[in-house]
PDB file of C-alpha atoms in Angstrom:
ATOM      1  CA  MET A  27      -1.287  48.094  58.100  1.00  0.00           C
ATOM      2  CA  THR A  28      -3.011  44.218  57.129  1.00  0.00           C
ATOM      3  CA  THR A  29      -6.174  43.556  57.672  1.00  0.00           C
ATOM      4  CA  ALA A  30      -8.070  40.426  58.547  1.00  0.00           C
ATOM      5  CA  TRP A  31      -9.714  41.289  54.738  1.00  0.00           C
ATOM      6  CA  GLU A  32      -5.799  40.708  53.638  1.00  0.00           C
ATOM      7  CA  ARG A  33      -4.805  37.506  55.522  1.00  0.00           C
ATOM      8  CA  PRO A  34      -6.495  35.031  54.585  1.00  0.00           C
ATOM      9  CA  LEU A  35      -7.360  32.545  57.331  1.00  0.00           C
ATOM     10  CA  GLY A  36      -3.936  31.345  59.910  1.00  0.00           C
ATOM     11  CA  LEU A  37      -0.909  32.466  57.385  1.00  0.00           C
ATOM     12  CA  ASP A  38       1.433  34.481  59.464  1.00  0.00           C
ATOM     13  CA  VAL A  39       3.675  37.369  57.722  1.00  0.00           C
ATOM     14  CA  LEU A  40       6.723  35.573  54.953  1.00  0.00           C
ATOM     15  CA  CYS A  41      10.531  37.093  56.116  1.00  0.00           C
ATOM     16  CA  LEU A  42      12.863  37.132  53.741  1.00  0.00           C
ATOM     17  CA  PRO A  43      16.146  38.914  53.572  1.00  0.00           C
ATOM     18  CA  MET A  44      16.558  41.368  49.829  1.00  0.00           C
ATOM     19  CA  PRO A  45      17.165  39.421  46.598  1.00  0.00           C
ATOM     20  CA  GLY A  46      21.271  39.553  46.886  1.00  0.00           C
ATOM     21  CA  GLU A  47      21.250  39.713  50.602  1.00  0.00           C
ATOM     22  CA  PRO A  48      22.866  36.393  52.682  1.00  0.00           C
ATOM     23  CA  LEU A  49      20.326  33.701  54.887  1.00  0.00           C
ATOM     24  CA  ALA A  50      22.173  34.732  58.238  1.00  0.00           C
ATOM     25  CA  GLU A  51      24.218  32.097  59.726  1.00  0.00           C
ATOM     26  CA  PRO A  52      23.074  31.418  63.710  1.00  0.00           C
ATOM     27  CA  ASP A  53      24.537  33.334  66.198  1.00  0.00           C
ATOM     28  CA  PRO A  54      27.012  32.104  67.906  1.00  0.00           C
ATOM     29  CA  VAL A  55      26.851  33.362  71.061  1.00  0.00           C
ATOM     30  CA  LEU A  56      23.233  31.725  71.287  1.00  0.00           C
ATOM     31  CA  GLU A  57      23.675  28.136  68.951  1.00  0.00           C
ATOM     32  CA  ALA A  58      26.059  25.168  70.712  1.00  0.00           C
ATOM     33  CA  GLY A  59      25.213  23.489  67.675  1.00  0.00           C
ATOM     34  CA  PRO A  60      23.342  22.007  64.212  1.00  0.00           C
ATOM     35  CA  VAL A  61      20.337  22.093  65.078  1.00  0.00           C
ATOM     36  CA  ALA A  62      17.035  21.605  62.880  1.00  0.00           C
ATOM     37  CA  PRO A  63      14.516  24.476  63.500  1.00  0.00           C
ATOM     38  CA  GLU A  64      10.836  23.858  64.930  1.00  0.00           C
ATOM     39  CA  LEU A  65       8.466  24.461  62.918  1.00  0.00           C
ATOM     40  CA  SER A  66       5.122  26.970  63.656  1.00  0.00           C
ATOM     41  CA  ALA A  67       1.812  25.692  64.226  1.00  0.00           C
ATOM     42  CA  PRO A  68       0.415  24.722  60.435  1.00  0.00           C
ATOM     43  CA  VAL A  69      -0.857  27.127  58.511  1.00  0.00           C
ATOM     44  CA  ALA A  70      -4.543  26.626  58.591  1.00  0.00           C
ATOM     45  CA  ARG A  71      -6.224  25.309  55.571  1.00  0.00           C
ATOM     46  CA  VAL A  72      -9.558  27.985  54.166  1.00  0.00           C
ATOM     47  CA  ALA A  73     -12.286  25.753  52.905  1.00  0.00           C
ATOM     48  CA  ALA A  74     -15.341  28.450  53.614  1.00  0.00           C
ATOM     49  CA  ASP A  75     -15.583  28.780  50.298  1.00  0.00           C
ATOM     50  CA  ASP A  76     -14.066  29.151  46.447  1.00  0.00           C
ATOM     51  CA  ALA A  77     -14.112  33.131  47.096  1.00  0.00           C
ATOM     52  CA  ASP A  78     -11.327  32.395  51.224  1.00  0.00           C
ATOM     53  CA  ARG A  79      -9.613  29.008  48.696  1.00  0.00           C
ATOM     54  CA  ALA A  80      -9.177  31.402  45.986  1.00  0.00           C
ATOM     55  CA  PHE A  81      -7.178  34.124  48.121  1.00  0.00           C
ATOM     56  CA  TYR A  82      -5.564  31.562  50.452  1.00  0.00           C
ATOM     57  CA  ARG A  83      -4.435  29.739  47.524  1.00  0.00           C
ATOM     58  CA  TRP A  84      -2.998  32.908  45.588  1.00  0.00           C
ATOM     59  CA  MET A  85      -1.157  34.515  49.162  1.00  0.00           C
ATOM     60  CA  ILE A  86       0.282  30.770  50.612  1.00  0.00           C
ATOM     61  CA  GLY A  87       1.268  29.771  46.485  1.00  0.00           C
ATOM     62  CA  HIS A  88       2.906  33.009  46.471  1.00  0.00           C
ATOM     63  CA  HIS A  89       5.195  32.702  49.506  1.00  0.00           C
ATOM     64  CA  VAL A  90       6.446  29.397  48.482  1.00  0.00           C
ATOM     65  CA  THR A  91       7.807  30.968  45.266  1.00  0.00           C
ATOM     66  CA  PHE A  92       9.242  33.241  46.593  1.00  0.00           C
ATOM     67  CA  GLY A  93      11.337  30.339  48.513  1.00  0.00           C
ATOM     68  CA  VAL A  94      11.447  29.321  45.440  1.00  0.00           C
ATOM     69  CA  TRP A  95      13.062  32.759  43.252  1.00  0.00           C
ATOM     70  CA  ARG A  96      15.820  33.070  46.472  1.00  0.00           C
ATOM     71  CA  MET A  97      16.509  29.286  45.903  1.00  0.00           C
ATOM     72  CA  LEU A  98      17.335  29.602  42.279  1.00  0.00           C
ATOM     73  CA  ALA A  99      18.942  33.076  42.176  1.00  0.00           C
ATOM     74  CA  ASP A 100      21.076  31.617  44.676  1.00  0.00           C
ATOM     75  CA  LEU A 101      22.130  28.650  42.527  1.00  0.00           C
ATOM     76  CA  LEU A 102      22.079  31.145  39.713  1.00  0.00           C
ATOM     77  CA  ALA A 103      24.539  32.976  41.506  1.00  0.00           C
ATOM     78  CA  ASP A 104      27.382  30.842  42.454  1.00  0.00           C
ATOM     79  CA  ALA A 105      27.282  29.747  39.051  1.00  0.00           C
ATOM     80  CA  GLY A 106      28.508  33.180  38.105  1.00  0.00           C
ATOM     81  CA  ARG A 107      31.241  32.765  40.369  1.00  0.00           C
ATOM     82  CA  THR A 108      32.493  30.296  39.215  1.00  0.00           C
ATOM     83  CA  GLY A 109      31.958  30.110  35.369  1.00  0.00           C
ATOM     84  CA  GLY A 110      28.842  29.017  34.376  1.00  0.00           C
ATOM     85  CA  LEU A 111      26.152  26.574  35.164  1.00  0.00           C
ATOM     86  CA  SER A 112      27.144  22.523  35.217  1.00  0.00           C
ATOM     87  CA  GLU A 113      25.069  20.432  34.288  1.00  0.00           C
ATOM     88  CA  ALA A 114      24.028  19.663  37.150  1.00  0.00           C
ATOM     89  CA  GLY A 115      23.632  23.081  38.016  1.00  0.00           C
ATOM     90  CA  THR A 116      21.656  23.463  34.648  1.00  0.00           C
ATOM     91  CA  ALA A 117      19.270  20.664  35.464  1.00  0.00           C
ATOM     92  CA  ARG A 118      18.319  21.734  38.659  1.00  0.00           C
ATOM     93  CA  ALA A 119      17.713  25.284  37.626  1.00  0.00           C
ATOM     94  CA  ALA A 120      15.679  23.210  35.100  1.00  0.00           C
ATOM     95  CA  TRP A 121      13.946  21.333  38.230  1.00  0.00           C
ATOM     96  CA  TRP A 122      13.767  25.405  40.248  1.00  0.00           C
ATOM     97  CA  TYR A 123      11.770  26.226  36.744  1.00  0.00           C
ATOM     98  CA  ASP A 124       9.097  23.447  36.608  1.00  0.00           C
ATOM     99  CA  CYS A 125       8.158  24.556  40.348  1.00  0.00           C
ATOM    100  CA  TYR A 126       7.987  28.530  39.931  1.00  0.00           C
ATOM    101  CA  SER A 127       5.464  26.949  36.501  1.00  0.00           C
ATOM    102  CA  ALA A 128       3.386  24.451  39.218  1.00  0.00           C
ATOM    103  CA  LEU A 129       3.160  26.776  42.300  1.00  0.00           C
ATOM    104  CA  LEU A 130       1.506  28.897  39.675  1.00  0.00           C
ATOM    105  CA  LEU A 131      -0.792  26.543  38.776  1.00  0.00           C
ATOM    106  CA  TYR A 132      -1.746  25.873  42.162  1.00  0.00           C
ATOM    107  CA  ALA A 133      -2.052  29.864  43.255  1.00  0.00           C
ATOM    108  CA  GLY A 134      -4.061  30.565  39.971  1.00  0.00           C
ATOM    109  CA  SER A 135      -6.455  27.613  40.346  1.00  0.00           C
ATOM    110  CA  CYS A 136      -9.766  29.046  40.686  1.00  0.00           C
ATOM    111  CA  THR A 137     -12.534  30.154  38.772  1.00  0.00           C
ATOM    112  CA  PRO A 138     -12.397  33.331  36.378  1.00  0.00           C
ATOM    113  CA  GLU A 139     -15.574  34.583  38.052  1.00  0.00           C
ATOM    114  CA  VAL A 140     -14.156  33.681  41.878  1.00  0.00           C
ATOM    115  CA  TYR A 141     -10.605  35.711  40.836  1.00  0.00           C
ATOM    116  CA  ALA A 142     -12.313  38.082  39.533  1.00  0.00           C
ATOM    117  CA  ARG A 143     -14.827  38.118  42.537  1.00  0.00           C
ATOM    118  CA  SER A 144     -12.092  37.167  45.310  1.00  0.00           C
ATOM    119  CA  ILE A 145      -8.117  37.897  44.126  1.00  0.00           C
ATOM    120  CA  ARG A 146      -8.142  40.566  41.551  1.00  0.00           C
ATOM    121  CA  PRO A 147      -9.803  43.756  42.689  1.00  0.00           C
ATOM    122  CA  ARG A 148      -7.564  43.079  46.540  1.00  0.00           C
ATOM    123  CA  MET A 149      -5.151  43.562  43.792  1.00  0.00           C
ATOM    124  CA  ALA A 150      -6.127  46.567  42.234  1.00  0.00           C
ATOM    125  CA  ALA A 151      -7.093  48.027  46.072  1.00  0.00           C
ATOM    126  CA  LYS A 152      -3.646  47.654  46.683  1.00  0.00           C
ATOM    127  CA  HIS A 153      -2.566  49.524  43.256  1.00  0.00           C
ATOM    128  CA  PRO A 154      -4.902  49.815  39.968  1.00  0.00           C
ATOM    129  CA  ALA A 155      -1.574  48.852  37.689  1.00  0.00           C
ATOM    130  CA  PHE A 156      -0.300  46.418  40.071  1.00  0.00           C
ATOM    131  CA  SER A 157       1.930  43.778  38.689  1.00  0.00           C
ATOM    132  CA  GLY A 158       3.749  40.861  39.506  1.00  0.00           C
ATOM    133  CA  LEU A 159       6.216  42.666  37.039  1.00  0.00           C
ATOM    134  CA  TRP A 160       7.338  44.287  41.064  1.00  0.00           C
ATOM    135  CA  ALA A 161       8.360  40.857  42.408  1.00  0.00           C
ATOM    136  CA  ARG A 162      12.511  42.306  43.161  1.00  0.00           C
ATOM    137  CA  ASP A 163      13.232  38.150  44.236  1.00  0.00           C
ATOM    138  CA  HIS A 164      12.504  37.383  40.534  1.00  0.00           C
ATOM    139  CA  GLU A 165      13.862  40.403  39.313  1.00  0.00           C
ATOM    140  CA  ARG A 166      16.879  39.656  40.222  1.00  0.00           C
ATOM    141  CA  VAL A 167      16.173  35.626  39.183  1.00  0.00           C
ATOM    142  CA  ALA A 168      16.611  37.711  35.549  1.00  0.00           C
ATOM    143  CA  SER A 169      19.178  39.486  36.147  1.00  0.00           C
ATOM    144  CA  LEU A 170      21.068  37.000  36.963  1.00  0.00           C
ATOM    145  CA  LEU A 171      20.163  34.635  34.514  1.00  0.00           C
ATOM    146  CA  GLY A 172      20.944  37.441  32.067  1.00  0.00           C
ATOM    147  CA  THR A 173      24.243  37.180  32.916  1.00  0.00           C
ATOM    148  CA  LEU A 174      24.955  33.828  31.914  1.00  0.00           C
ATOM    149  CA  SER A 175      24.897  31.250  28.582  1.00  0.00           C
ATOM    150  CA  VAL A 176      21.740  29.066  28.369  1.00  0.00           C
ATOM    151  CA  PRO A 177      21.733  27.098  25.543  1.00  0.00           C
ATOM    152  CA  ARG A 178      18.464  27.094  22.764  1.00  0.00           C
ATOM    153  CA  ASP A 179      17.638  23.337  23.043  1.00  0.00           C
ATOM    154  CA  GLY A 180      18.659  22.921  26.661  1.00  0.00           C
ATOM    155  CA  VAL A 181      16.958  21.208  29.331  1.00  0.00           C
ATOM    156  CA  LEU A 182      16.782  24.417  31.362  1.00  0.00           C
ATOM    157  CA  LYS A 183      15.194  26.560  27.897  1.00  0.00           C
ATOM    158  CA  ARG A 184      13.061  24.293  28.061  1.00  0.00           C
ATOM    159  CA  ALA A 185      11.878  24.962  31.113  1.00  0.00           C
ATOM    160  CA  LEU A 186      11.907  28.132  30.945  1.00  0.00           C
ATOM    161  CA  LYS A 187       9.600  28.144  27.767  1.00  0.00           C
ATOM    162  CA  ARG A 188       6.802  25.162  30.074  1.00  0.00           C
ATOM    163  CA  ASN A 189       7.913  28.697  31.881  1.00  0.00           C
ATOM    164  CA  ARG A 190       6.754  31.115  29.709  1.00  0.00           C
ATOM    165  CA  LEU A 191       3.582  28.723  27.878  1.00  0.00           C
ATOM    166  CA  VAL A 192       2.635  27.769  32.641  1.00  0.00           C
ATOM    167  CA  HIS A 193       1.756  31.584  33.047  1.00  0.00           C
ATOM    168  CA  MET A 194       0.210  32.852  30.021  1.00  0.00           C
ATOM    169  CA  THR A 195      -1.833  29.983  30.620  1.00  0.00           C
ATOM    170  CA  VAL A 196      -3.153  31.017  33.700  1.00  0.00           C
ATOM    171  CA  ALA A 197      -3.570  33.982  33.035  1.00  0.00           C
ATOM    172  CA  GLN A 198      -5.827  33.329  30.072  1.00  0.00           C
ATOM    173  CA  MET A 199      -8.063  30.686  32.482  1.00  0.00           C
ATOM    174  CA  LEU A 200      -7.980  33.464  35.261  1.00  0.00           C
ATOM    175  CA  VAL A 201      -9.084  36.403  32.814  1.00  0.00           C
ATOM    176  CA  PRO A 202      -9.840  35.172  29.283  1.00  0.00           C
ATOM    177  CA  GLY A 203      -9.878  37.963  26.919  1.00  0.00           C
ATOM    178  CA  GLY A 204      -9.451  40.470  28.970  1.00  0.00           C
ATOM    179  CA  ALA A 205      -6.231  42.288  30.455  1.00  0.00           C
ATOM    180  CA  SER A 206      -3.437  42.209  33.487  1.00  0.00           C
ATOM    181  CA  LEU A 207      -4.524  45.266  36.462  1.00  0.00           C
ATOM    182  CA  PHE A 208      -0.439  47.202  34.345  1.00  0.00           C
ATOM    183  CA  LYS A 209      -2.014  46.659  31.331  1.00  0.00           C
ATOM    184  CA  GLY A 210      -5.164  48.079  31.514  1.00  0.00           C
ATOM    185  CA  HIS A 211      -4.201  51.102  32.760  1.00  0.00           C
ATOM    186  CA  GLY A 212      -1.215  51.294  30.221  1.00  0.00           C
ATOM    187  CA  GLY A 213       2.019  49.992  31.878  1.00  0.00           C
ATOM    188  CA  ARG A 214       4.666  48.304  29.747  1.00  0.00           C
ATOM    189  CA  ALA A 215       7.472  46.383  30.653  1.00  0.00           C
ATOM    190  CA  GLY A 216      10.225  48.041  29.689  1.00  0.00           C
ATOM    191  CA  ASN A 217       9.375  50.721  32.363  1.00  0.00           C
ATOM    192  CA  ASP A 218      11.477  51.599  34.693  1.00  0.00           C
ATOM    193  CA  ILE A 219       9.914  49.785  38.221  1.00  0.00           C
ATOM    194  CA  THR A 220      10.685  52.171  41.004  1.00  0.00           C
ATOM    195  CA  ASP A 221      10.974  50.869  44.858  1.00  0.00           C
ATOM    196  CA  ALA A 222       7.468  52.447  46.365  1.00  0.00           C
ATOM    197  CA  GLU A 223       5.637  49.800  42.973  1.00  0.00           C
ATOM    198  CA  ARG A 224       8.881  46.856  44.949  1.00  0.00           C
ATOM    199  CA  ASP A 225       7.366  47.873  48.386  1.00  0.00           C
ATOM    200  CA  LEU A 226       3.671  47.678  47.157  1.00  0.00           C
ATOM    201  CA  PHE A 227       3.953  44.303  46.029  1.00  0.00           C
ATOM    202  CA  ASP A 228       5.613  42.783  48.976  1.00  0.00           C
ATOM    203  CA  GLU A 229       3.602  44.799  51.313  1.00  0.00           C
ATOM    204  CA  PHE A 230      -0.164  43.303  49.432  1.00  0.00           C
ATOM    205  CA  PHE A 231       2.091  39.083  50.159  1.00  0.00           C
ATOM    206  CA  LEU A 232       2.761  40.003  52.983  1.00  0.00           C
ATOM    207  CA  VAL A 233       6.448  40.152  53.186  1.00  0.00           C
ATOM    208  CA  HIS A 234       9.076  41.125  55.665  1.00  0.00           C
ATOM    209  CA  ARG A 235      12.381  42.010  54.065  1.00  0.00           C
ATOM    210  CA  GLY A 236      14.615  41.992  57.113  1.00  0.00           C
ATOM    211  CA  VAL A 237      17.482  39.384  58.507  1.00  0.00           C
ATOM    212  CA  VAL A 238      16.109  35.638  58.644  1.00  0.00           C
ATOM    213  CA  THR A 239      18.680  32.581  59.036  1.00  0.00           C
ATOM    214  CA  GLN A 240      19.279  29.368  56.638  1.00  0.00           C
ATOM    215  CA  ALA A 241      17.256  27.859  59.720  1.00  0.00           C
ATOM    216  CA  SER A 242      14.501  29.772  59.620  1.00  0.00           C
ATOM    217  CA  PHE A 243      13.797  30.175  55.851  1.00  0.00           C
ATOM    218  CA  THR A 244      13.212  26.577  55.925  1.00  0.00           C
ATOM    219  CA  ALA A 245      10.755  26.199  58.536  1.00  0.00           C
ATOM    220  CA  ALA A 246       9.128  29.261  56.766  1.00  0.00           C
ATOM    221  CA  MET A 247       8.857  26.328  53.516  1.00  0.00           C
ATOM    222  CA  LEU A 248       8.418  23.783  54.958  1.00  0.00           C
ATOM    223  CA  THR A 249       5.637  25.096  57.149  1.00  0.00           C
ATOM    224  CA  ARG A 250       3.968  26.400  53.983  1.00  0.00           C
ATOM    225  CA  LEU A 251       4.417  23.109  51.803  1.00  0.00           C
ATOM    226  CA  ASN A 252       3.406  20.951  54.191  1.00  0.00           C
ATOM    227  CA  ALA A 253      -0.458  23.117  54.158  1.00  0.00           C
ATOM    228  CA  ILE A 254      -0.126  23.420  50.402  1.00  0.00           C
ATOM    229  CA  ARG A 255       0.583  19.023  50.831  1.00  0.00           C
ATOM    230  CA  ASP A 256      -2.515  19.007  52.349  1.00  0.00           C
ATOM    231  CA  ASP A 257      -4.634  21.480  50.589  1.00  0.00           C
ATOM    232  CA  LEU A 258      -4.510  19.707  47.592  1.00  0.00           C
ATOM    233  CA  ALA A 259      -5.023  16.372  49.253  1.00  0.00           C
ATOM    234  CA  ALA A 260      -9.075  17.298  50.617  1.00  0.00           C
ATOM    235  CA  ASP A 261      -9.410  19.391  47.631  1.00  0.00           C
ATOM    236  CA  PRO A 262      -7.608  18.746  45.105  1.00  0.00           C
ATOM    237  CA  VAL A 263      -6.364  21.376  41.983  1.00  0.00           C
ATOM    238  CA  ASP A 264      -9.109  20.582  39.354  1.00  0.00           C
ATOM    239  CA  ALA A 265      -7.547  22.154  35.751  1.00  0.00           C
ATOM    240  CA  ARG A 266      -7.367  21.349  32.349  1.00  0.00           C
ATOM    241  CA  ALA A 267      -5.371  18.308  30.820  1.00  0.00           C
ATOM    242  CA  GLU A 268      -3.806  19.928  28.448  1.00  0.00           C
ATOM    243  CA  VAL A 269      -2.373  22.006  31.273  1.00  0.00           C
ATOM    244  CA  PHE A 270      -0.969  19.718  33.658  1.00  0.00           C
ATOM    245  CA  ALA A 271       0.451  18.034  31.057  1.00  0.00           C
ATOM    246  CA  LEU A 272       2.846  20.627  30.524  1.00  0.00           C
ATOM    247  CA  LEU A 273       4.984  20.100  33.400  1.00  0.00           C
ATOM    248  CA  PRO A 274       7.331  16.914  34.395  1.00  0.00           C
ATOM    249  CA  THR A 275       5.150  15.291  37.039  1.00  0.00           C
ATOM    250  CA  ASP A 276       1.504  15.768  38.786  1.00  0.00           C
ATOM    251  CA  LEU A 277       1.110  18.883  40.785  1.00  0.00           C
ATOM    252  CA  PRO A 278       1.030  16.636  44.040  1.00  0.00           C
ATOM    253  CA  GLY A 279       4.642  14.802  43.051  1.00  0.00           C
ATOM    254  CA  MET A 280       6.354  18.367  42.598  1.00  0.00           C
ATOM    255  CA  VAL A 281       5.470  19.680  46.034  1.00  0.00           C
ATOM    256  CA  ASP A 282       6.583  16.163  47.180  1.00  0.00           C
ATOM    257  CA  GLU A 283       9.930  16.853  45.945  1.00  0.00           C
ATOM    258  CA  LEU A 284      10.274  19.555  47.165  1.00  0.00           C
ATOM    259  CA  ILE A 285       9.330  19.429  50.369  1.00  0.00           C
ATOM    260  CA  ALA A 286      12.954  16.596  49.954  1.00  0.00           C
ATOM    261  CA  VAL A 287      14.683  19.376  48.629  1.00  0.00           C
ATOM    262  CA  VAL A 288      13.417  22.437  51.349  1.00  0.00           C
ATOM    263  CA  ALA A 289      14.348  19.642  53.631  1.00  0.00           C
ATOM    264  CA  GLU A 290      17.808  18.831  52.924  1.00  0.00           C
ATOM    265  CA  PRO A 291      19.827  21.320  54.728  1.00  0.00           C
ATOM    266  CA  LEU A 292      17.527  20.015  57.630  1.00  0.00           C
ATOM    267  CA  LEU A 293      19.052  16.424  57.170  1.00  0.00           C
ATOM    268  CA  ALA A 294      23.080  17.546  56.141  1.00  0.00           C
ATOM    269  CA  GLU A 295      23.249  19.395  59.808  1.00  0.00           C
ATOM    270  CA  ALA A 296      21.253  17.546  61.928  1.00  0.00           C
ATOM    271  CA  PRO A 297      22.912  15.091  64.128  1.00  0.00           C
ATOM    272  CA  VAL A 298      22.852  11.850  63.028  1.00  0.00           C
ATOM    273  CA  GLY A 299      19.374   9.947  65.143  1.00  0.00           C
ATOM    274  CA  ALA A 300      18.241  13.087  65.301  1.00  0.00           C
ATOM    275  CA  ALA A 301      13.869  13.311  65.118  1.00  0.00           C
ATOM    276  CA  LEU A 302      12.577  15.902  61.855  1.00  0.00           C
ATOM    277  CA  PRO A 303      10.732  18.625  61.926  1.00  0.00           C
TER     278      PRO A 303
END
């Protein structure tokens, strides 16, 4: 059961389908036609102290990351069914990976001292070897990517290299000279991951698996992205310039681009002249 200690103020549980399961269509009996989803109340931006802000960013940043992985997996799955990634599909997949990199910088934007006080103990309390390797949505992305041919010098390969560099840089910034919880408890990447571990990961990050419509998914992503945009406007992320230089554009710019792309289904389905949330 989720406690107030585990949930940042104002952040709702994120509902997602299991990886590989499609977003559900609206019930035709209940839906008269395409309707733009109503966004839930804005996610509260926690600014009480550095520790609260760090945990808030860690959680909401991961929520949007899970959505990015979901959309990237859909793109890769379509490519697998049609014989491979097109040039446009490859560019879009690279862009999704750059969004993932930007969200890593946002989620892990606190100091090592705050991370050690506010985030790491929470994960260790869930499991001493808690690991991002247990993220089932990224597991599907990696599996799908492994079935596709990615040119070594192509735009997607470069985005993958940027992502690994950003990931390693953020990890070193948060735990300088130290080991992750997973490695600190003897974990190795080649070990089989269990459903129990995947469930623990979902439970920690407030993810519920079930039937989710496209409208509900879009609303959940836009609510969180708008909250991140407001948070960055009020408290810009202060990271080393060389870290930001890894991104194709600055962090607020990446968030704005994400908002525009995530809202595309609304623009495609809404009647002409309809007000969008």
